Short mmCIF file of C-alpha atoms and ligand atoms in Angstrom, two decimals:
data_model
loop_
_atom_site.label_atom_id
_atom_site.label_comp_id
_atom_site.label_asym_id
_atom_site.label_seq_id
_atom_site.Cartn_x
_atom_site.Cartn_y
_atom_site.Cartn_z
CA MET A 1 15.81 15.01 5.21
CA GLU A 2 19.00 12.51 5.50
CA PHE A 3 18.64 9.49 3.47
CA LEU A 4 18.99 7.07 6.38
CA ASN A 5 15.75 8.93 7.96
CA VAL A 6 14.03 8.63 5.01
CA LEU A 7 14.30 5.61 4.89
CA ASN A 8 13.81 4.60 9.03
CA ASN A 9 11.06 6.57 9.10
CA ARG A 10 8.79 5.23 6.40
CA ARG A 11 6.76 2.87 7.67
CA SER A 12 3.09 1.80 7.54
CA VAL A 13 0.99 4.41 9.06
CA ARG A 14 -2.99 2.74 9.48
CA SER A 15 -4.56 5.65 10.71
CA PHE A 16 -4.47 9.23 9.31
CA SER A 17 -5.66 12.48 10.74
CA ASN A 18 -7.87 14.52 8.61
CA GLN A 19 -5.20 17.06 7.50
CA PRO A 20 -5.08 17.43 3.98
CA ILE A 21 -2.06 17.21 1.48
CA SER A 22 -1.55 19.84 -1.07
CA ASP A 23 -1.96 18.99 -4.51
CA LYS A 24 1.55 21.00 -5.03
CA ASP A 25 2.94 17.79 -2.65
CA LEU A 26 0.94 15.27 -4.43
CA ARG A 27 2.47 16.19 -7.64
CA GLU A 28 5.93 16.39 -6.61
CA ILE A 29 5.63 13.22 -4.57
CA VAL A 30 4.59 11.56 -8.12
CA GLU A 31 7.14 13.72 -10.46
CA GLN A 32 9.75 11.77 -8.24
CA ALA A 33 8.65 8.24 -8.26
CA LEU A 34 8.91 8.78 -12.38
CA LEU A 35 12.65 8.72 -11.36
CA ALA A 36 12.25 4.80 -10.54
CA PRO A 37 13.80 2.53 -13.08
CA SER A 38 11.92 0.44 -15.44
CA TRP A 39 12.73 -2.44 -17.97
CA GLU A 40 14.11 -0.63 -21.05
CA ASN A 41 12.43 2.53 -19.83
CA THR A 42 9.02 1.45 -20.25
CA GLN A 43 8.03 3.41 -17.77
CA PRO A 44 4.57 0.84 -17.41
CA TRP A 45 2.83 3.05 -14.78
CA LYS A 46 -0.20 5.30 -14.77
CA VAL A 47 -1.22 7.13 -11.74
CA TYR A 48 -4.73 7.86 -10.45
CA ILE A 49 -5.42 9.64 -7.16
CA ALA A 50 -8.46 9.98 -5.34
CA GLY A 51 -9.43 12.40 -2.72
CA GLY A 52 -12.32 15.00 -1.65
CA ASN A 53 -15.67 13.68 -2.71
CA THR A 54 -14.43 10.97 -4.84
CA LEU A 55 -12.38 9.28 -2.11
CA LYS A 56 -15.53 10.12 0.51
CA ASN A 57 -17.42 8.11 -1.85
CA ILE A 58 -14.92 5.46 -2.54
CA LYS A 59 -14.94 5.06 1.67
CA GLN A 60 -18.44 4.98 1.91
CA GLN A 61 -18.94 2.23 -0.91
CA HIS A 62 -15.78 -0.03 0.46
CA LEU A 63 -17.24 0.62 4.49
CA GLN A 64 -20.41 -1.02 2.77
CA TYR A 65 -18.92 -3.94 1.22
CA SER A 66 -17.03 -4.76 4.03
CA LYS A 67 -19.80 -5.31 6.28
CA ASP A 68 -21.47 -6.86 3.92
CA LYS A 69 -18.76 -9.46 3.60
CA VAL A 70 -18.70 -9.01 0.01
CA ARG A 71 -16.17 -11.41 -1.58
CA SER A 72 -12.91 -9.28 -2.76
CA ASN A 73 -12.24 -9.34 -6.70
CA PRO A 74 -8.50 -8.01 -7.13
CA GLU A 75 -7.58 -7.66 -10.57
CA MET A 76 -4.01 -8.67 -9.95
CA PRO A 77 -4.78 -12.56 -8.57
CA ILE A 78 -4.12 -13.34 -4.54
CA MET A 79 -2.78 -16.49 -3.75
CA HIS A 80 -4.05 -18.82 -0.64
CA TYR A 81 -2.19 -18.32 2.69
CA ASN A 82 -1.01 -22.22 2.26
CA GLN A 83 0.00 -21.71 -1.32
CA TRP A 84 2.82 -19.22 -0.07
CA ALA A 85 6.40 -20.68 0.59
CA LYS A 86 7.46 -21.65 3.98
CA ASP A 87 9.41 -18.94 4.71
CA SER A 88 6.72 -16.37 3.68
CA VAL A 89 4.15 -18.29 5.57
CA HIS A 90 6.13 -17.77 8.82
CA ASN A 91 6.91 -13.97 8.43
CA ILE A 92 3.01 -13.74 7.93
CA ASP A 93 1.87 -15.83 11.03
CA GLN A 94 5.04 -13.65 12.68
CA TRP A 95 3.82 -10.58 11.66
CA ASN A 96 0.02 -11.37 12.71
CA SER A 97 0.81 -12.63 16.10
CA ASP A 98 3.28 -9.53 16.65
CA ILE A 99 0.72 -6.96 15.73
CA ASN A 100 -2.19 -8.88 17.52
CA ASN A 101 0.11 -8.80 20.88
CA PHE A 102 1.08 -5.37 20.57
CA LEU A 103 -2.50 -3.97 20.42
CA GLY A 104 -3.75 -6.38 23.04
CA ASP A 105 -7.22 -5.05 23.69
CA GLU A 106 -7.49 -3.21 20.72
CA SER A 107 -6.38 -6.25 18.28
CA ASP A 108 -9.96 -5.43 16.09
CA GLU A 109 -8.37 -2.06 15.00
CA VAL A 110 -6.15 -3.78 12.73
CA GLY A 111 -9.65 -4.90 10.61
CA ASP A 112 -11.20 -1.73 11.37
CA VAL A 113 -8.95 0.51 9.72
CA GLN A 114 -9.00 -1.23 6.96
CA PHE A 115 -12.95 -0.82 6.80
CA LYS A 116 -12.01 2.65 6.55
CA LEU A 117 -9.47 2.81 4.28
CA PHE A 118 -7.01 4.21 7.09
CA ASN A 119 -9.18 7.52 6.73
CA ALA A 120 -6.60 8.40 3.89
CA ALA A 121 -6.37 12.09 2.84
CA ASN A 122 -6.04 10.42 -0.69
CA ILE A 123 -5.44 7.30 -2.07
CA VAL A 124 -2.95 6.68 -4.87
CA TYR A 125 -3.87 3.88 -7.63
CA LEU A 126 -1.27 2.49 -9.64
CA THR A 127 -2.29 0.60 -12.92
CA VAL A 128 -0.20 -0.97 -15.81
CA PRO A 129 -1.30 -2.29 -19.02
CA LYS A 130 -3.58 -5.40 -18.63
CA ASN A 131 -1.09 -6.98 -21.49
CA SER A 132 2.35 -6.30 -19.52
CA SER A 133 5.13 -8.66 -18.56
CA SER A 134 5.73 -9.57 -15.37
CA TRP A 135 8.63 -7.13 -15.40
CA SER A 136 6.28 -4.12 -15.27
CA ILE A 137 4.99 -5.48 -11.55
CA TYR A 138 8.52 -5.39 -10.68
CA ASP A 139 8.86 -1.73 -11.95
CA LEU A 140 5.62 -0.59 -10.46
CA GLY A 141 7.08 -1.86 -7.24
CA ALA A 142 10.26 0.13 -7.39
CA PHE A 143 7.86 2.93 -8.62
CA GLY A 144 5.40 2.56 -5.33
CA GLN A 145 8.63 2.71 -3.19
CA THR A 146 10.09 5.57 -4.69
CA LEU A 147 6.77 6.90 -4.13
CA MET A 148 6.61 6.41 -0.66
CA LEU A 149 9.95 7.74 0.27
CA SER A 150 9.35 10.47 -1.80
CA ALA A 151 6.32 11.25 0.79
CA THR A 152 8.25 10.30 3.88
CA ASN A 153 10.86 13.01 2.68
CA LYS A 154 7.93 15.55 2.95
CA GLY A 155 6.61 14.33 6.48
CA ILE A 156 3.82 12.55 4.53
CA ASP A 157 2.62 9.17 6.36
CA SER A 158 1.85 6.10 3.71
CA ILE A 159 1.03 2.61 3.63
CA PRO A 160 0.85 0.44 0.57
CA ALA A 161 -2.11 -2.06 0.91
CA TYR A 162 -3.83 -4.44 -0.87
CA ALA A 163 -7.05 -3.70 1.05
CA LEU A 164 -7.19 -0.52 -1.20
CA VAL A 165 -7.86 -2.52 -4.69
CA LYS A 166 -9.54 -5.93 -3.01
CA TYR A 167 -12.79 -4.30 -4.59
CA PRO A 168 -11.82 -2.70 -8.18
CA ASP A 169 -15.41 -2.29 -9.07
CA ILE A 170 -15.57 0.53 -6.39
CA VAL A 171 -12.65 2.54 -7.50
CA ARG A 172 -13.74 2.15 -11.52
CA LYS A 173 -17.08 3.48 -10.15
CA ASN A 174 -15.55 6.72 -9.28
CA ILE A 175 -12.69 6.84 -11.11
CA ASP A 176 -12.29 6.85 -14.61
CA ILE A 177 -9.66 4.19 -15.31
CA PRO A 178 -9.46 2.48 -18.96
CA ASP A 179 -10.42 -1.15 -19.61
CA ASP A 180 -7.43 -1.92 -20.78
CA GLN A 181 -5.72 -0.92 -17.27
CA MET A 182 -4.91 -3.17 -14.62
CA LEU A 183 -5.60 -2.00 -11.38
CA VAL A 184 -2.67 -3.49 -9.13
CA MET A 185 -1.90 -1.45 -6.20
CA GLY A 186 -3.16 1.66 -3.79
CA ILE A 187 -1.19 3.38 -1.61
CA ALA A 188 -2.84 5.51 1.15
CA LEU A 189 -1.52 8.96 2.13
CA GLY A 190 -1.95 11.28 4.79
CA TYR A 191 -0.60 12.66 8.11
CA ARG A 192 -0.58 10.33 10.75
CA ASP A 193 -2.67 10.51 13.80
CA THR A 194 -2.25 9.48 17.37
CA SER A 195 -3.88 5.95 17.68
CA LYS A 196 -1.49 3.28 18.75
CA ILE A 197 -1.72 1.44 15.81
CA ASN A 198 0.55 3.76 14.46
CA ASP A 199 3.09 3.10 17.06
CA PHE A 200 3.41 -0.86 15.95
CA GLU A 201 6.72 -1.53 13.95
CA SER A 202 6.92 -4.52 11.58
CA LYS A 203 10.02 -6.58 12.20
CA ARG A 204 12.63 -7.71 9.60
CA MET A 205 14.58 -10.76 9.19
CA ASN A 206 17.99 -11.05 10.08
CA LEU A 207 20.32 -10.04 7.22
CA ASP A 208 22.13 -13.33 7.61
CA ASP A 209 19.05 -15.06 6.52
CA VAL A 210 18.42 -13.52 3.66
CA LEU A 211 22.10 -12.48 2.63
CA LYS A 212 24.81 -14.72 1.32
CA ILE A 213 28.15 -13.19 -0.23
CA GLU A 214 30.11 -15.47 -2.40
CA LYS A 215 33.53 -14.80 -3.10
C1 LIG B 301 1.97 -5.62 -1.60
C2 LIG B 301 1.71 -5.06 -0.32
C3 LIG B 301 0.42 -5.16 0.32
C4 LIG B 301 -0.38 -5.03 1.57
N1 LIG B 301 -1.42 -5.02 1.84
C5 LIG B 301 -1.92 -4.53 2.96
C6 LIG B 301 -3.12 -4.60 3.74
O1 LIG B 301 -3.80 -4.68 2.86
N2 LIG B 301 -3.39 -3.95 4.90
C7 LIG B 301 -2.26 -3.18 5.71
O2 LIG B 301 -2.71 -3.28 6.97
N3 LIG B 301 -0.93 -3.40 5.63
C8 LIG B 301 -0.68 -4.23 3.81
N4 LIG B 301 0.91 -4.10 3.52
C9 LIG B 301 1.39 -3.02 4.28
C10 LIG B 301 2.54 -4.43 5.17
O3 LIG B 301 2.17 -5.04 6.05
C11 LIG B 301 3.97 -3.42 5.68
O4 LIG B 301 4.82 -3.28 4.65
C12 LIG B 301 4.95 -4.71 6.31
O5 LIG B 301 4.22 -5.05 7.41
C13 LIG B 301 5.95 -4.30 6.77
O6 LIG B 301 6.14 -3.16 7.51
P1 LIG B 301 6.34 -1.14 7.35
O7 LIG B 301 5.58 -1.18 5.93
O8 LIG B 301 5.73 -0.84 8.36
O9 LIG B 301 7.72 -1.52 7.12
C14 LIG B 301 0.95 -4.34 2.28
C15 LIG B 301 2.31 -4.15 2.03
C16 LIG B 301 2.46 -4.66 0.46
C17 LIG B 301 4.03 -4.32 0.18
#
């Protein structure tokens, strides 16, 4: 795919069909993500992919936790809404209002798809060592984006989501992740279905609100 098409086609997809992804594609996507840059080539990442019965169990347990309103307990701390910077809070509010307006009567879908882990064909879990520098989190972000762009290039959809790692005990019960690794992020993969939520496009800030070129 042409580079700009890959960039434009990568959007968070929140409802996947039952079409599976081949192991060959999964391996190639991760192999291409390995090309991401990292601090002094530390390559701090490890990748665990859930599929088949493992993912079925994770989905069932996640759904139960969600129904029981179990408190989330992520390994990388989250900040309360009020603690984010003013511009970020504004963007969060804007995003919530945009997606709810777009979905109208179907706005419950935003929560429901999270409960179902987006019906992902596979979930990629990304970890770094627990004693990592913050720079490794920066590196892991580059790794995740490279992975998603590589998936897009193959026509495979994705979403990076906190929802996938909010209950790490479920993930650890089903996947053998060493204790010295911190579960940072999850990326759901699959092929989009025809749900309306998949047609939603998040807006972006204006270039001039973000960029300053000093000469
Ligand atoms: C760190 C991170 C966490 C996210 N967590 C969630 C999530 O839990 N649920 C969700 O629906 N989307 C989640 N998203 C997706 C964002 O909402 C999405 O990336 C943003 O709105 C921009 O839209 P786009 O990915 O379609 O370009 C997350 C994205 C990132 C980078």
